PDB file of C-alpha atoms and ligand atoms in Angstrom:
ATOM      1  CA  MET A 343     -15.496 -22.510 -21.504  1.00 56.00           C
ATOM      2  CA  ALA A 344     -14.367 -25.532 -19.500  1.00 63.00           C
ATOM      3  CA  ARG A 345     -15.176 -25.352 -15.800  1.00 76.00           C
ATOM      4  CA  ARG A 346     -12.298 -24.390 -13.606  1.00 90.00           C
ATOM      5  CA  ARG A 347     -11.791 -24.897  -9.943  1.00 97.00           C
ATOM      6  CA  GLN A 348     -12.535 -21.776  -7.947  1.00 98.00           C
ATOM      7  CA  ILE A 349      -9.925 -21.210  -5.260  1.00 98.00           C
ATOM      8  CA  TYR A 350     -11.266 -18.060  -3.630  1.00 97.00           C
ATOM      9  CA  GLU A 351     -13.926 -15.419  -4.120  1.00 98.00           C
ATOM     10  CA  GLY A 352     -13.321 -11.924  -2.775  1.00 97.00           C
ATOM     11  CA  LYS A 353     -15.405  -8.785  -2.976  1.00 97.00           C
ATOM     12  CA  ALA A 354     -14.093  -7.630  -6.353  1.00 98.00           C
ATOM     13  CA  LYS A 355     -12.186 -10.630  -7.724  1.00 98.00           C
ATOM     14  CA  ILE A 356     -12.324 -14.398  -8.088  1.00 98.00           C
ATOM     15  CA  LEU A 357      -9.264 -16.654  -8.141  1.00 98.00           C
ATOM     16  CA  TYR A 358      -9.336 -19.838 -10.206  1.00 98.00           C
ATOM     17  CA  GLU A 359      -6.849 -22.647 -10.503  1.00 98.00           C
ATOM     18  CA  GLY A 360      -4.254 -21.768 -13.158  1.00 98.00           C
ATOM     19  CA  PRO A 361      -3.058 -23.828 -16.104  1.00 97.00           C
ATOM     20  CA  GLU A 362       0.202 -24.799 -14.399  1.00 97.00           C
ATOM     21  CA  PRO A 363       1.115 -25.568 -10.798  1.00 96.00           C
ATOM     22  CA  GLY A 364       1.934 -22.397  -8.919  1.00 97.00           C
ATOM     23  CA  THR A 365      -0.309 -20.232 -11.091  1.00 98.00           C
ATOM     24  CA  LEU A 366      -3.801 -18.829 -10.641  1.00 98.00           C
ATOM     25  CA  ILE A 367      -6.240 -16.932 -12.820  1.00 98.00           C
ATOM     26  CA  GLN A 368      -7.415 -13.647 -11.330  1.00 98.00           C
ATOM     27  CA  TYR A 369     -10.887 -12.649 -12.585  1.00 98.00           C
ATOM     28  CA  PHE A 370     -12.031  -9.025 -12.125  1.00 98.00           C
ATOM     29  CA  LYS A 371     -15.716  -8.590 -11.255  1.00 98.00           C
ATOM     30  CA  ASP A 372     -17.843  -5.462 -11.634  1.00 98.00           C
ATOM     31  CA  ASP A 373     -18.932  -5.758  -7.999  1.00 98.00           C
ATOM     32  CA  ALA A 374     -18.030  -2.879  -5.719  1.00 98.00           C
ATOM     33  CA  THR A 375     -18.217  -2.723  -1.953  1.00 98.00           C
ATOM     34  CA  ALA A 376     -17.365  -0.085   0.599  1.00 98.00           C
ATOM     35  CA  PHE A 377     -17.251   0.278   4.363  1.00 96.00           C
ATOM     36  CA  ASN A 378     -16.434  -3.393   4.875  1.00 94.00           C
ATOM     37  CA  ALA A 379     -19.143  -4.490   2.457  1.00 95.00           C
ATOM     38  CA  GLN A 380     -21.940  -2.599   4.224  1.00 96.00           C
ATOM     39  CA  LYS A 381     -22.457  -0.809   0.910  1.00 98.00           C
ATOM     40  CA  LYS A 382     -22.713  -2.983  -2.185  1.00 98.00           C
ATOM     41  CA  GLY A 383     -23.184  -2.272  -5.858  1.00 98.00           C
ATOM     42  CA  THR A 384     -21.950  -2.927  -9.343  1.00 98.00           C
ATOM     43  CA  ILE A 385     -20.011  -0.634 -11.590  1.00 98.00           C
ATOM     44  CA  SER A 386     -20.619  -1.967 -15.067  1.00 98.00           C
ATOM     45  CA  GLY A 387     -17.317  -2.365 -16.911  1.00 98.00           C
ATOM     46  CA  LYS A 388     -15.135  -1.784 -13.818  1.00 98.00           C
ATOM     47  CA  GLY A 389     -13.598  -5.255 -13.967  1.00 98.00           C
ATOM     48  CA  VAL A 390     -12.405  -4.763 -17.530  1.00 98.00           C
ATOM     49  CA  LEU A 391     -10.850  -1.409 -16.687  1.00 98.00           C
ATOM     50  CA  ASN A 392      -9.186  -2.586 -13.464  1.00 98.00           C
ATOM     51  CA  ASN A 393      -7.749  -5.635 -15.211  1.00 98.00           C
ATOM     52  CA  ARG A 394      -6.190  -3.399 -17.843  1.00 98.00           C
ATOM     53  CA  ILE A 395      -5.022  -0.644 -15.457  1.00 98.00           C
ATOM     54  CA  SER A 396      -3.528  -3.162 -13.025  1.00 98.00           C
ATOM     55  CA  GLU A 397      -1.783  -5.020 -15.869  1.00 98.00           C
ATOM     56  CA  HIS A 398      -0.224  -1.765 -17.027  1.00 98.00           C
ATOM     57  CA  ILE A 399       0.980  -0.734 -13.579  1.00 99.00           C
ATOM     58  CA  PHE A 400       2.270  -4.174 -12.545  1.00 98.00           C
ATOM     59  CA  THR A 401       4.113  -4.531 -15.851  1.00 98.00           C
ATOM     60  CA  MET A 402       5.859  -1.209 -15.317  1.00 98.00           C
ATOM     61  CA  LEU A 403       6.657  -2.013 -11.692  1.00 98.00           C
ATOM     62  CA  GLY A 404       8.166  -5.305 -12.855  1.00 98.00           C
ATOM     63  CA  ALA A 405      10.288  -3.372 -15.330  1.00 98.00           C
ATOM     64  CA  ILE A 406      11.762  -1.198 -12.555  1.00 98.00           C
ATOM     65  CA  GLY A 407      12.570  -4.284 -10.485  1.00 98.00           C
ATOM     66  CA  VAL A 408       9.621  -4.549  -8.102  1.00 98.00           C
ATOM     67  CA  PRO A 409       8.744  -8.262  -7.953  1.00 98.00           C
ATOM     68  CA  THR A 410       5.022  -8.883  -8.545  1.00 98.00           C
ATOM     69  CA  HIS A 411       2.638 -11.816  -8.920  1.00 98.00           C
ATOM     70  CA  PHE A 412       1.580 -10.668 -12.393  1.00 98.00           C
ATOM     71  CA  ILE A 413       2.459 -12.946 -15.324  1.00 98.00           C
ATOM     72  CA  ARG A 414       0.229 -11.793 -18.175  1.00 98.00           C
ATOM     73  CA  ARG A 415      -3.266 -10.660 -19.031  1.00 98.00           C
ATOM     74  CA  LEU A 416      -5.323 -13.460 -20.562  1.00 98.00           C
ATOM     75  CA  ASN A 417      -8.439 -11.640 -21.721  1.00 98.00           C
ATOM     76  CA  MET A 418     -10.581  -8.645 -20.828  1.00 98.00           C
ATOM     77  CA  ARG A 419     -11.368  -9.785 -17.307  1.00 98.00           C
ATOM     78  CA  GLU A 420      -8.644 -12.264 -16.444  1.00 98.00           C
ATOM     79  CA  GLN A 421      -4.945 -12.312 -15.774  1.00 98.00           C
ATOM     80  CA  LEU A 422      -2.516 -15.110 -15.061  1.00 98.00           C
ATOM     81  CA  ILE A 423      -0.713 -14.656 -11.754  1.00 98.00           C
ATOM     82  CA  ARG A 424       1.719 -16.512  -9.543  1.00 98.00           C
ATOM     83  CA  GLN A 425       0.129 -18.257  -6.604  1.00 98.00           C
ATOM     84  CA  VAL A 426       1.272 -16.700  -3.351  1.00 98.00           C
ATOM     85  CA  GLU A 427       0.397 -16.976   0.303  1.00 98.00           C
ATOM     86  CA  ILE A 428      -1.204 -13.603   1.032  1.00 98.00           C
ATOM     87  CA  VAL A 429       0.340 -11.723   3.967  1.00 98.00           C
ATOM     88  CA  PRO A 430      -2.733 -10.765   6.046  1.00 98.00           C
ATOM     89  CA  ILE A 431      -1.820  -7.081   6.123  1.00 98.00           C
ATOM     90  CA  GLU A 432      -3.240  -4.247   4.018  1.00 98.00           C
ATOM     91  CA  VAL A 433      -0.530  -1.673   3.465  1.00 99.00           C
ATOM     92  CA  VAL A 434      -1.835   1.882   3.020  1.00 99.00           C
ATOM     93  CA  ILE A 435       0.498   4.620   1.768  1.00 99.00           C
ATOM     94  CA  ARG A 436      -0.624   8.225   2.203  1.00 99.00           C
ATOM     95  CA  ASN A 437       0.777  11.379   0.602  1.00 99.00           C
ATOM     96  CA  VAL A 438      -2.182  13.683   1.199  1.00 99.00           C
ATOM     97  CA  ALA A 439      -4.775  13.455   3.985  1.00 99.00           C
ATOM     98  CA  ALA A 440      -8.139  11.959   2.948  1.00 99.00           C
ATOM     99  CA  GLY A 441     -10.588   9.305   4.071  1.00 98.00           C
ATOM    100  CA  SER A 442     -10.000   7.598   7.396  1.00 98.00           C
ATOM    101  CA  ILE A 443      -6.926   9.599   8.461  1.00 98.00           C
ATOM    102  CA  SER A 444      -8.840  12.847   7.963  1.00 98.00           C
ATOM    103  CA  LYS A 445     -11.742  11.519   9.989  1.00 98.00           C
ATOM    104  CA  ARG A 446      -9.634   9.949  12.759  1.00 98.00           C
ATOM    105  CA  LEU A 447      -7.230  12.843  13.259  1.00 98.00           C
ATOM    106  CA  GLY A 448      -9.369  15.772  12.145  1.00 98.00           C
ATOM    107  CA  ILE A 449      -7.120  16.765   9.227  1.00 98.00           C
ATOM    108  CA  GLU A 450      -8.857  18.485   6.367  1.00 98.00           C
ATOM    109  CA  GLU A 451      -9.050  16.366   3.219  1.00 98.00           C
ATOM    110  CA  GLY A 452      -6.507  17.534   0.674  1.00 98.00           C
ATOM    111  CA  THR A 453      -3.885  18.607   3.224  1.00 98.00           C
ATOM    112  CA  GLN A 454      -0.427  17.634   1.982  1.00 98.00           C
ATOM    113  CA  LEU A 455       1.247  15.461   4.621  1.00 98.00           C
ATOM    114  CA  PRO A 456       4.716  16.657   5.737  1.00 98.00           C
ATOM    115  CA  ARG A 457       5.989  13.168   4.930  1.00 98.00           C
ATOM    116  CA  THR A 458       4.614   9.978   3.448  1.00 98.00           C
ATOM    117  CA  ILE A 459       2.893   7.731   5.974  1.00 98.00           C
ATOM    118  CA  ILE A 460       2.651   3.944   5.811  1.00 98.00           C
ATOM    119  CA  GLU A 461      -0.132   2.303   7.792  1.00 99.00           C
ATOM    120  CA  TYR A 462      -0.929  -1.363   8.318  1.00 99.00           C
ATOM    121  CA  TYR A 463      -4.359  -2.937   8.697  1.00 98.00           C
ATOM    122  CA  TYR A 464      -4.951  -6.538   9.746  1.00 98.00           C
ATOM    123  CA  LYS A 465      -6.978  -8.267   7.022  1.00 98.00           C
ATOM    124  CA  ASP A 466      -9.993  -9.594   8.862  1.00 97.00           C
ATOM    125  CA  ASP A 467     -13.461  -8.680   7.612  1.00 95.00           C
ATOM    126  CA  ALA A 468     -15.133  -9.852  10.823  1.00 96.00           C
ATOM    127  CA  LEU A 469     -13.019  -7.346  12.767  1.00 97.00           C
ATOM    128  CA  GLY A 470     -13.420  -4.629  10.118  1.00 96.00           C
ATOM    129  CA  ASP A 471      -9.700  -4.634   9.166  1.00 97.00           C
ATOM    130  CA  PRO A 472      -8.344  -2.890  12.290  1.00 98.00           C
ATOM    131  CA  MET A 473      -5.259  -0.702  12.060  1.00 98.00           C
ATOM    132  CA  VAL A 474      -2.223  -2.373  13.635  1.00 98.00           C
ATOM    133  CA  SER A 475       1.416  -1.461  14.204  1.00 98.00           C
ATOM    134  CA  ASP A 476       4.668  -3.278  13.440  1.00 97.00           C
ATOM    135  CA  GLU A 477       4.554  -4.459  17.048  1.00 98.00           C
ATOM    136  CA  HIS A 478       1.236  -6.259  16.576  1.00 98.00           C
ATOM    137  CA  ILE A 479       2.443  -7.787  13.310  1.00 98.00           C
ATOM    138  CA  ALA A 480       5.606  -9.128  14.978  1.00 98.00           C
ATOM    139  CA  CYS A 481       3.813 -10.185  18.173  1.00 98.00           C
ATOM    140  CA  PHE A 482       1.175 -12.251  16.388  1.00 98.00           C
ATOM    141  CA  GLY A 483       3.552 -13.499  13.681  1.00 98.00           C
ATOM    142  CA  TRP A 484       1.535 -12.179  10.722  1.00 98.00           C
ATOM    143  CA  ALA A 485       4.830 -11.343   8.999  1.00 98.00           C
ATOM    144  CA  SER A 486       8.493 -11.522  10.012  1.00 98.00           C
ATOM    145  CA  GLN A 487      10.625  -8.431  10.650  1.00 97.00           C
ATOM    146  CA  ASP A 488      12.558  -9.164   7.451  1.00 98.00           C
ATOM    147  CA  GLU A 489       9.334  -9.427   5.473  1.00 98.00           C
ATOM    148  CA  MET A 490       8.042  -6.144   6.924  1.00 98.00           C
ATOM    149  CA  HIS A 491      11.317  -4.476   6.030  1.00 98.00           C
ATOM    150  CA  ASP A 492      10.980  -5.650   2.412  1.00 98.00           C
ATOM    151  CA  ILE A 493       7.291  -4.676   2.329  1.00 98.00           C
ATOM    152  CA  ALA A 494       7.953  -1.117   3.557  1.00 98.00           C
ATOM    153  CA  ASP A 495      10.813  -0.809   1.064  1.00 98.00           C
ATOM    154  CA  MET A 496       8.649  -1.929  -1.862  1.00 98.00           C
ATOM    155  CA  ALA A 497       5.740   0.255  -0.725  1.00 99.00           C
ATOM    156  CA  ILE A 498       7.957   3.358  -0.881  1.00 98.00           C
ATOM    157  CA  ARG A 499       9.333   2.384  -4.292  1.00 98.00           C
ATOM    158  CA  VAL A 500       5.818   1.813  -5.620  1.00 99.00           C
ATOM    159  CA  ASN A 501       4.715   5.162  -4.185  1.00 99.00           C
ATOM    160  CA  ASP A 502       7.636   7.020  -5.767  1.00 98.00           C
ATOM    161  CA  PHE A 503       7.000   5.392  -9.121  1.00 98.00           C
ATOM    162  CA  LEU A 504       3.222   5.807  -9.128  1.00 99.00           C
ATOM    163  CA  THR A 505       3.376   9.413  -7.902  1.00 98.00           C
ATOM    164  CA  GLY A 506       5.486  10.264 -10.949  1.00 98.00           C
ATOM    165  CA  LEU A 507       3.462   8.141 -13.351  1.00 98.00           C
ATOM    166  CA  PHE A 508       0.192   9.783 -12.336  1.00 98.00           C
ATOM    167  CA  ALA A 509       1.672  13.302 -12.081  1.00 98.00           C
ATOM    168  CA  GLY A 510       2.710  12.912 -15.707  1.00 98.00           C
ATOM    169  CA  VAL A 511      -0.933  12.485 -16.715  1.00 98.00           C
ATOM    170  CA  GLY A 512      -2.371  15.216 -14.502  1.00 98.00           C
ATOM    171  CA  ILE A 513      -3.395  13.064 -11.540  1.00 98.00           C
ATOM    172  CA  LYS A 514      -2.449  13.412  -7.857  1.00 98.00           C
ATOM    173  CA  LEU A 515      -1.847  10.141  -6.016  1.00 99.00           C
ATOM    174  CA  ILE A 516      -3.448  10.897  -2.657  1.00 99.00           C
ATOM    175  CA  ASP A 517      -3.201   7.430  -1.088  1.00 99.00           C
ATOM    176  CA  PHE A 518      -3.431   3.762  -2.029  1.00 99.00           C
ATOM    177  CA  LYS A 519      -3.519   0.233  -0.645  1.00 99.00           C
ATOM    178  CA  LEU A 520      -1.146  -2.628  -1.448  1.00 99.00           C
ATOM    179  CA  GLU A 521      -1.138  -6.314  -0.614  1.00 98.00           C
ATOM    180  CA  PHE A 522       1.819  -8.649  -0.620  1.00 99.00           C
ATOM    181  CA  GLY A 523       2.238 -12.408  -0.832  1.00 98.00           C
ATOM    182  CA  ARG A 524       4.852 -15.030  -0.032  1.00 98.00           C
ATOM    183  CA  LEU A 525       6.325 -16.892  -2.932  1.00 98.00           C
ATOM    184  CA  TRP A 526       7.807 -20.200  -1.817  1.00 94.00           C
ATOM    185  CA  GLU A 527      10.895 -21.583  -3.548  1.00 90.00           C
ATOM    186  CA  ASN A 528      11.928 -24.845  -1.908  1.00 91.00           C
ATOM    187  CA  ASP A 529      12.197 -24.023   1.801  1.00 93.00           C
ATOM    188  CA  PHE A 530      12.602 -20.293   1.292  1.00 95.00           C
ATOM    189  CA  SER A 531      10.038 -17.598   0.718  1.00 97.00           C
ATOM    190  CA  ARG A 532      10.195 -13.978  -0.384  1.00 97.00           C
ATOM    191  CA  VAL A 533       7.467 -11.378  -0.469  1.00 98.00           C
ATOM    192  CA  ILE A 534       6.244  -9.975  -3.753  1.00 98.00           C
ATOM    193  CA  LEU A 535       3.552  -7.475  -4.673  1.00 99.00           C
ATOM    194  CA  ALA A 536       0.137  -9.141  -5.155  1.00 98.00           C
ATOM    195  CA  ASP A 537      -3.559  -8.261  -5.577  1.00 98.00           C
ATOM    196  CA  GLU A 538      -4.177  -5.289  -7.914  1.00 98.00           C
ATOM    197  CA  ILE A 539      -3.488  -1.587  -8.295  1.00 99.00           C
ATOM    198  CA  SER A 540      -6.536   0.191  -9.682  1.00 98.00           C
ATOM    199  CA  PRO A 541      -8.909   3.056  -8.856  1.00 98.00           C
ATOM    200  CA  ASP A 542     -10.646   0.624  -6.451  1.00 98.00           C
ATOM    201  CA  GLY A 543      -7.736   0.868  -4.002  1.00 98.00           C
ATOM    202  CA  CYS A 544      -6.260   4.286  -4.769  1.00 98.00           C
ATOM    203  CA  ARG A 545      -7.378   7.868  -4.296  1.00 99.00           C
ATOM    204  CA  LEU A 546      -6.680   9.682  -7.544  1.00 99.00           C
ATOM    205  CA  TRP A 547      -7.544  13.371  -7.892  1.00 98.00           C
ATOM    206  CA  ASP A 548      -7.338  15.455 -11.021  1.00 98.00           C
ATOM    207  CA  SER A 549      -4.317  17.749 -10.519  1.00 98.00           C
ATOM    208  CA  GLN A 550      -6.140  20.862 -11.701  1.00 98.00           C
ATOM    209  CA  THR A 551      -9.652  20.451 -10.332  1.00 98.00           C
ATOM    210  CA  ASN A 552      -9.227  17.871  -7.515  1.00 98.00           C
ATOM    211  CA  GLU A 553     -12.039  15.896  -9.113  1.00 98.00           C
ATOM    212  CA  LYS A 554     -12.128  12.358  -7.720  1.00 98.00           C
ATOM    213  CA  LEU A 555     -11.219   9.670 -10.268  1.00 98.00           C
ATOM    214  CA  ASP A 556     -11.533   6.633  -7.986  1.00 98.00           C
ATOM    215  CA  LYS A 557     -13.826   4.505  -5.819  1.00 98.00           C
ATOM    216  CA  ASP A 558     -14.723   7.454  -3.591  1.00 98.00           C
ATOM    217  CA  ARG A 559     -17.250   8.257  -6.334  1.00 98.00           C
ATOM    218  CA  PHE A 560     -19.032   5.048  -5.324  1.00 98.00           C
ATOM    219  CA  ARG A 561     -18.368   5.317  -1.565  1.00 98.00           C
ATOM    220  CA  ARG A 562     -19.757   8.860  -1.481  1.00 98.00           C
ATOM    221  CA  ASP A 563     -22.562   8.437  -4.036  1.00 98.00           C
ATOM    222  CA  LEU A 564     -21.034  10.963  -6.418  1.00 98.00           C
ATOM    223  CA  GLY A 565     -21.993   9.014  -9.565  1.00 97.00           C
ATOM    224  CA  GLY A 566     -19.911   8.754 -12.725  1.00 97.00           C
ATOM    225  CA  GLU A 567     -17.831   5.852 -11.407  1.00 97.00           C
ATOM    226  CA  VAL A 568     -17.152   4.109 -14.693  1.00 97.00           C
ATOM    227  CA  GLU A 569     -16.439   7.396 -16.457  1.00 97.00           C
ATOM    228  CA  ALA A 570     -13.856   8.208 -13.776  1.00 98.00           C
ATOM    229  CA  TYR A 571     -12.136   4.803 -14.141  1.00 98.00           C
ATOM    230  CA  GLN A 572     -12.225   5.231 -17.925  1.00 98.00           C
ATOM    231  CA  GLU A 573     -10.616   8.632 -17.587  1.00 98.00           C
ATOM    232  CA  VAL A 574      -7.744   7.112 -15.587  1.00 98.00           C
ATOM    233  CA  ALA A 575      -7.307   4.411 -18.246  1.00 98.00           C
ATOM    234  CA  ARG A 576      -7.496   7.007 -21.003  1.00 98.00           C
ATOM    235  CA  ARG A 577      -4.837   9.221 -19.422  1.00 98.00           C
ATOM    236  CA  LEU A 578      -2.575   6.212 -18.980  1.00 98.00           C
ATOM    237  CA  GLY A 579      -2.904   5.628 -22.720  1.00 98.00           C
ATOM    238  CA  LEU A 580      -4.985   2.461 -22.332  1.00 98.00           C
ATOM    239  CA  MET A 581      -8.088   3.540 -24.241  1.00 93.00           C
ATOM    240  CA  PRO A 582      -8.317   4.265 -27.934  1.00 80.00           C
ATOM    241  CA  GLU A 583      -8.771   8.034 -28.225  1.00 69.00           C
ATOM    242  CA  GLY A 584     -12.322   9.251 -28.415  1.00 56.00           C
ATOM    243  CA  GLU A 585     -14.138   5.962 -27.928  1.00 54.00           C
ATOM    244  CA  ASN A 586     -14.756   3.282 -25.349  1.00 56.00           C
ATOM    245  CA  ALA A 587     -13.789   0.423 -27.593  1.00 52.00           C
ATOM    246  CA  VAL A 588     -12.818  -1.993 -24.804  1.00 55.00           C
ATOM    247  CA  LEU A 589     -16.144  -1.692 -23.041  1.00 58.00           C
ATOM    248  CA  ASP A 590     -18.173  -1.460 -26.201  1.00 55.00           C
ATOM    249  CA  MET A 591     -16.592  -4.713 -27.355  1.00 50.00           C
ATOM    250  CA  GLU A 592     -17.644  -6.508 -24.198  1.00 60.00           C
ATOM    251  CA  THR A 593     -21.201  -5.183 -24.245  1.00 58.00           C
ATOM    252  CA  HIS A 594     -21.363  -6.259 -27.851  1.00 49.00           C
ATOM    253  CA  ARG A 595     -20.225  -9.804 -27.018  1.00 56.00           C
ATOM    254  CA  ARG A 596     -22.580 -10.081 -24.069  1.00 60.00           C
ATOM    255  CA  LYS A 597     -25.485  -9.092 -26.266  1.00 55.00           C
ATOM    256  CA  ARG A 598     -24.541 -11.803 -28.726  1.00 54.00           C
ATOM    257  CA  GLY A 599     -24.573 -14.292 -25.823  1.00 55.00           C
ATOM    258  CA  ARG A 600     -20.929 -15.325 -25.872  1.00 47.00           C
TER     259      ARG A 600
HETATM  260  P1  TMP B  92      -8.954   4.890   4.041  1.00 72.88           P
HETATM  261  O1  TMP B  92      -8.724   6.368   4.009  1.00 72.88           O
HETATM  262  O2  TMP B  92     -10.393   4.512   4.008  1.00 72.88           O
HETATM  263  O3  TMP B  92      -8.209   4.253   5.186  1.00 72.88           O
HETATM  264  O4  TMP B  92      -8.318   4.300   2.701  1.00 72.88           O
HETATM  265  C1  TMP B  92      -6.976   4.550   2.333  1.00 72.88           C
HETATM  266  C2  TMP B  92      -6.723   3.999   0.944  1.00 72.88           C
HETATM  267  O5  TMP B  92      -6.779   2.577   0.940  1.00 72.88           O
HETATM  268  C3  TMP B  92      -7.732   4.441  -0.107  1.00 72.88           C
HETATM  269  O6  TMP B  92      -7.036   4.718  -1.317  1.00 72.88           O
HETATM  270  C4  TMP B  92      -8.637   3.257  -0.314  1.00 72.88           C
HETATM  271  C5  TMP B  92      -7.779   2.095   0.049  1.00 72.88           C
HETATM  272  N1  TMP B  92      -8.535   1.045   0.736  1.00 72.88           N
HETATM  273  C6  TMP B  92      -8.726  -0.173   0.124  1.00 72.88           C
HETATM  274  O7  TMP B  92      -8.271  -0.396  -0.997  1.00 72.88           O
HETATM  275  N2  TMP B  92      -9.414  -1.145   0.789  1.00 72.88           N
HETATM  276  C7  TMP B  92      -9.932  -0.957   2.016  1.00 72.88           C
HETATM  277  O8  TMP B  92     -10.543  -1.874   2.576  1.00 72.88           O
HETATM  278  C8  TMP B  92      -9.738   0.329   2.647  1.00 72.88           C
HETATM  279  C9  TMP B  92     -10.298   0.606   4.012  1.00 72.88           C
HETATM  280  C10 TMP B  92      -9.037   1.281   1.970  1.00 72.88           C
END
């Protein structure tokens, strides 16, 4: 494959220059980190699954009118996306208490929240992504009031859609993280959904058993990470029944040295 210019390398993805101006290629790695990269590992096959799951979700969100950076999937680990200027805010939407909110406020994991909560975290690894409020975001100019209005609006629409999508396949959407980016058109910009939506950035519990089908399996050393991600893909109808053809294909190619 011809060498491409690398634009950015994150913890779970790499961005390369795209084929046309204004596009990028988003490559999904198998690397996994937790607790601000204090814990590191690899989940073999995760990148393939997240690429496919995120493609599926972004395509459906596009179809209901949520603007996203997704253009199309290129191959098992890569997708073509629109280049955006990432808003330095991680948007977390919570339906049920788990993780940091449970710890911080002493709420038992699994407690249904009386209403959906949106939280914002300033994207800065050196600071450990501190939680911030609308006031901080406005004060330091990380996003405008109009942008934050659009972001909160989209976050709620995504939550409503995903809650239903997952409920339909026996999964509870506990919480998840979104990122947004600015798309510039001449002198104007609008915010669109960026990054990915996959079990890396969502808490997904089996509706019947509350079994964790997400990155908490890695964070908490529960094991069975790739099986959990596969199960999410399978329930979404993204895996051929009864076999792991997508992953088997890649292992097969790797062994043949392609
Ligand atoms: P938290 O309970 O640790 O704050 O996480 C809330 C949700 O956000 C959970 O689904 C995992 C996701 N998340 C990320 O995707 N990236 C992060 O850096 C953090 C802290 C959380």
